Amino acid sequence: MQKTMYEKIWDAHLVRSSDDEVPILYIDTHLVHEVTSPQAFEGLRLNNRKVRRPDLTFATMDHNVPTTDRSLPIKDLIAAKQMETLAQNCAEFDIPLYDINSPEQGIVHVIGPELGITQPGKTIVCGDSHTSTHGALGALAFGIGTSEIEHVLATQCLLQHKSETFEIRVDGTLPYGVTAKDIILSIIGHIGIDGGNGAVIEYTGSAIRALSIEERMTVCNMSIEAGARAGMIAPDDSTYEYIAGRRFAPKNEAFDDAAEQWKQLPTDDGAEYDRTLILDAADIAPQVTWGTNPGMVTDVTGQVPDPAEMTSSDEKQATKHALEYMDLKPGTPMTDIIVDRVFIGSCTNSRISDLRAAAEVVKGRKVADTVNAMVVPGSQAVKRQAEAEGLHDIFRSAGFEWREAGCSMCLGMNPDTLSPGQRCASTSNRNFEGRQGKGGRTHLVSPQMAAATAVTGHFVDIREFSS
Amino acid sequence: MEAFKEHVGLVVPLDRINVDTDQIIPKQFLKRIERTGFGEFLFYDWRYLENGDPNPDFVLNHPRYAGASILIAGVNFGCGSSREHAPWALQQYGFKAILAPSFADIFRNNCYKNGILPISLPANIITSLGQEAHKTEGYRLMVDLEDQSVVCPDGTVHTFEIGDFEKYCLLNGLDEIGWTLQYETDITAYENRGH
């Protein structure tokens, strides 16, 4: 029988399956961070349980960490306590930890692929919804809650229902100035933020195939913003090249053997998906969100929508609320919207290629006087690479702040937050109310668009800006 | 986990769609290392004014809904972040059941693990139950998990779907980790097959 890639990985990881029980799925890799894990470790202790496979578990500190000078003491004592708790838990249960002082520290979804932990065909979980990122390398990766973290720690398994399969095919060639971020924002705009509920999305088509691995991560990362359980892309030569030589990647003959296995993963010809959506890359323009969820998005050439034109009363109401919160008037051209802050970072867009793209736009220019802009690399390794290439000098001389690695202002758990009323062009993944700080107003964009916005002080069509 | 069998409770309608977990429990409250103490921060940014006083316009603060234990909301409740702090906050505030046309996947899973019952009913039924709750002070519903039913004061019964295993776990307050560990030989056998 022909199978989709999801079905192949699913079947290969079934520990136990029968018609009247929830399947037990084996988990190959468990990524852990400081915020969603303490209660899980405490649960183990209360029940006198051990971590079954510390060798398949990796931890880092990312959500809470300050992005300022790491040699200074952490001012937020509650955050510090949470980090200290993770360190104690990792020591007690023998789990490798890339702590705040580690040269490998970074956002969990950046360091997983970077260290070669993320590999095709693996099942990967983490107590974070953006775990879908790892699907870019052909893994089945999804976010779980704290009870499930405890479950995986204790059993290396999860009780899971099988998801539907949803193929999103993007054919054609991306126009100039249109990025992976615009593809995924445009998809969410099409299907809505619950359009992927109950499904695992597989992205296919020539436009997806043409993306670099880091760009594929951006697409898969935001699968959760469409409500999908996971997002994935079949591995290919780009994938194997990306993985080869990374620390936890198989070496020499073992790599060749693994690659042979990985080549069996792509969806068989003739396999059927439960749903399919086909888009043409040529139709995608640079995207900017205007509202308070990632589905509230439009082309940069578009305008703030009018609630009166919405068909359902729920949509009308939601749009009205969103525009009140965002302090925007219907009909305003997106390019007239002025920002106070620019944030380049997050597990969506903080990799070296994102920083290169932003630096290319910023080079030789200055951040507008009215804008405070910052770049937060996704990992210490990304930061080192960027510094080796001189990108930090480009950003700094333009007036950007250059920070240490972490989740930072994507969710503002650390001191990097918006003040009430501040408006931000952000390369992150969520524009929910208060996400970047109470009363803060977030517009999601690509790194190039964020960089151009920093320079002009308002949204601009990157296609015209660069030319 | 606390078992859930049946519950009769006061209903509060939250007339919003796509309520995300950042609204249910904002990030500044995720730094705790305990599982408790989240109820007072539920819907914090909607529930409190800048000065920390309760926002009189927010539905949970209307005196008629004090003590509500059944929440009615719009589509895709609990979208966004996987934070289990969201169901913890709802539960610790006093909610036992949430009724909505649909839920985000991770949130729904997290509810099951904590003895909260997420109930999906068709949008028109959710709308009419919400309208009743607005109209009738003291509007209460009975939720019966064994029968998979929501019973209205006038005797109308709405049945809902739930997975057999989730139902079994909730009815019995089952420790799911204990459930999986009874198949430890299967897990070991899987690992020994070269995985």
Tab-separated table of C-alpha atoms in Angstrom, chain B residues 53-178:
chain	number	residue	atom	x	y	z
B	53	ASP	CA	-8.431	46.320	39.928
B	54	PRO	CA	-10.872	43.859	38.367
B	55	ASN	CA	-12.072	45.048	34.957
B	56	PRO	CA	-15.845	45.491	35.467
B	57	ASP	CA	-16.455	44.953	31.747
B	58	PHE	CA	-14.934	41.489	31.642
B	59	VAL	CA	-17.565	38.794	31.875
B	60	LEU	CA	-15.874	36.752	34.597
B	61	ASN	CA	-16.045	39.804	36.851
B	62	HIS	CA	-19.813	40.222	36.566
B	63	PRO	CA	-21.170	39.307	39.997
B	64	ARG	CA	-23.856	37.079	38.443
B	65	TYR	CA	-21.154	34.740	37.146
B	66	ALA	CA	-19.260	34.402	40.437
B	67	GLY	CA	-18.615	30.744	41.066
B	68	ALA	CA	-19.111	29.728	37.424
B	69	SER	CA	-17.647	26.322	36.625
B	70	ILE	CA	-18.699	25.839	32.993
B	71	LEU	CA	-17.225	28.095	30.323
B	72	ILE	CA	-18.804	28.610	26.913
B	73	ALA	CA	-16.574	30.037	24.171
B	74	GLY	CA	-16.208	30.407	20.410
B	75	VAL	CA	-14.372	28.258	17.873
B	76	ASN	CA	-10.775	27.083	18.250
B	77	PHE	CA	-10.540	27.684	21.995
B	78	GLY	CA	-7.024	27.269	23.414
B	79	CYS	CA	-5.032	27.888	20.233
B	80	GLY	CA	-1.378	28.875	20.269
B	81	SER	CA	1.188	27.926	22.865
B	82	SER	CA	1.273	24.382	24.297
B	83	ARG	CA	1.487	25.699	27.862
B	84	GLU	CA	-0.370	23.363	30.211
B	85	HIS	CA	-0.524	26.307	32.568
B	86	ALA	CA	-3.684	27.250	30.597
B	87	PRO	CA	-5.803	24.285	31.742
B	88	TRP	CA	-4.177	24.543	35.189
B	89	ALA	CA	-5.351	28.167	35.431
B	90	LEU	CA	-8.868	27.312	34.219
B	91	GLN	CA	-9.130	24.419	36.639
B	92	GLN	CA	-7.717	26.300	39.584
B	93	TYR	CA	-10.152	29.138	38.938
B	94	GLY	CA	-12.919	26.557	39.256
B	95	PHE	CA	-13.809	25.462	35.726
B	96	LYS	CA	-14.732	21.803	35.281
B	97	ALA	CA	-15.938	21.848	31.695
B	98	ILE	CA	-15.481	24.039	28.624
B	99	LEU	CA	-18.007	24.090	25.802
B	100	ALA	CA	-17.002	25.329	22.352
B	101	PRO	CA	-17.564	24.446	18.702
B	102	SER	CA	-13.901	23.371	18.465
B	103	PHE	CA	-10.646	23.279	20.411
B	104	ALA	CA	-6.989	23.488	19.487
B	105	ASP	CA	-5.411	20.009	19.561
B	106	ILE	CA	-2.689	20.476	22.182
B	107	PHE	CA	-4.985	22.376	24.529
B	108	ARG	CA	-7.661	19.695	24.333
B	109	ASN	CA	-5.080	17.023	25.149
B	110	ASN	CA	-3.812	19.064	28.062
B	111	CYS	CA	-7.357	19.383	29.438
B	112	TYR	CA	-7.863	15.617	29.432
B	113	LYS	CA	-4.668	15.164	31.447
B	114	ASN	CA	-6.032	17.444	34.156
B	115	GLY	CA	-9.575	16.288	34.621
B	116	ILE	CA	-11.168	19.168	32.703
B	117	LEU	CA	-13.729	18.164	30.118
B	118	PRO	CA	-13.550	19.988	26.749
B	119	ILE	CA	-16.889	19.485	25.004
B	120	SER	CA	-17.350	20.193	21.302
B	121	LEU	CA	-20.917	20.890	20.190
B	122	PRO	CA	-22.161	22.308	16.893
B	123	ALA	CA	-21.750	26.079	16.607
B	124	ASN	CA	-25.503	26.765	16.565
B	125	ILE	CA	-25.963	24.887	19.843
B	126	ILE	CA	-23.032	26.688	21.455
B	127	THR	CA	-24.496	30.003	20.311
B	128	SER	CA	-27.914	29.226	21.744
B	129	LEU	CA	-26.480	27.968	25.043
B	130	GLY	CA	-24.435	31.167	25.251
B	131	GLN	CA	-27.547	33.252	24.591
B	132	GLU	CA	-29.428	31.400	27.328
B	133	ALA	CA	-26.581	32.060	29.748
B	134	HIS	CA	-26.744	35.774	28.914
B	135	LYS	CA	-30.510	35.868	29.237
B	136	THR	CA	-31.073	33.760	32.325
B	137	GLU	CA	-29.335	34.703	35.540
B	138	GLY	CA	-28.143	31.594	37.353
B	139	TYR	CA	-28.194	29.507	34.155
B	140	ARG	CA	-26.807	26.075	34.933
B	141	LEU	CA	-26.039	23.024	32.859
B	142	MET	CA	-25.490	19.413	33.789
B	143	VAL	CA	-22.619	17.609	32.108
B	144	ASP	CA	-22.736	13.820	32.286
B	145	LEU	CA	-19.606	12.129	30.965
B	146	GLU	CA	-20.928	8.560	31.258
B	147	ASP	CA	-23.868	9.453	28.982
B	148	GLN	CA	-21.792	11.959	26.960
B	149	SER	CA	-24.523	14.515	27.398
B	150	VAL	CA	-25.122	18.148	28.289
B	151	VAL	CA	-28.519	18.592	29.898
B	152	CYS	CA	-30.236	22.000	29.820
B	153	PRO	CA	-32.588	23.242	32.556
B	154	ASP	CA	-35.577	22.638	30.253
B	155	GLY	CA	-34.560	19.009	29.853
B	156	THR	CA	-33.058	19.347	26.362
B	157	VAL	CA	-30.165	16.955	25.950
B	158	HIS	CA	-27.166	17.542	23.664
B	159	THR	CA	-24.854	14.585	23.193
B	160	PHE	CA	-21.149	14.982	22.478
B	161	GLU	CA	-18.321	12.829	21.178
B	162	ILE	CA	-15.242	11.829	23.141
B	163	GLY	CA	-12.621	9.158	22.527
B	164	ASP	CA	-13.170	5.927	24.476
B	165	PHE	CA	-9.751	6.085	26.059
B	166	GLU	CA	-10.072	9.746	27.083
B	167	LYS	CA	-13.470	8.974	28.570
B	168	TYR	CA	-12.119	5.992	30.471
B	169	CYS	CA	-9.198	8.040	31.818
B	170	LEU	CA	-11.447	10.879	32.967
B	171	LEU	CA	-14.079	8.637	34.538
B	172	ASN	CA	-11.432	6.778	36.491
B	173	GLY	CA	-8.942	9.574	37.125
B	174	LEU	CA	-6.389	7.274	35.503
B	175	ASP	CA	-2.638	7.765	35.752
B	176	GLU	CA	-1.724	7.537	32.060
B	177	ILE	CA	1.962	7.010	32.751
B	178	GLY	CA	1.048	3.980	34.858
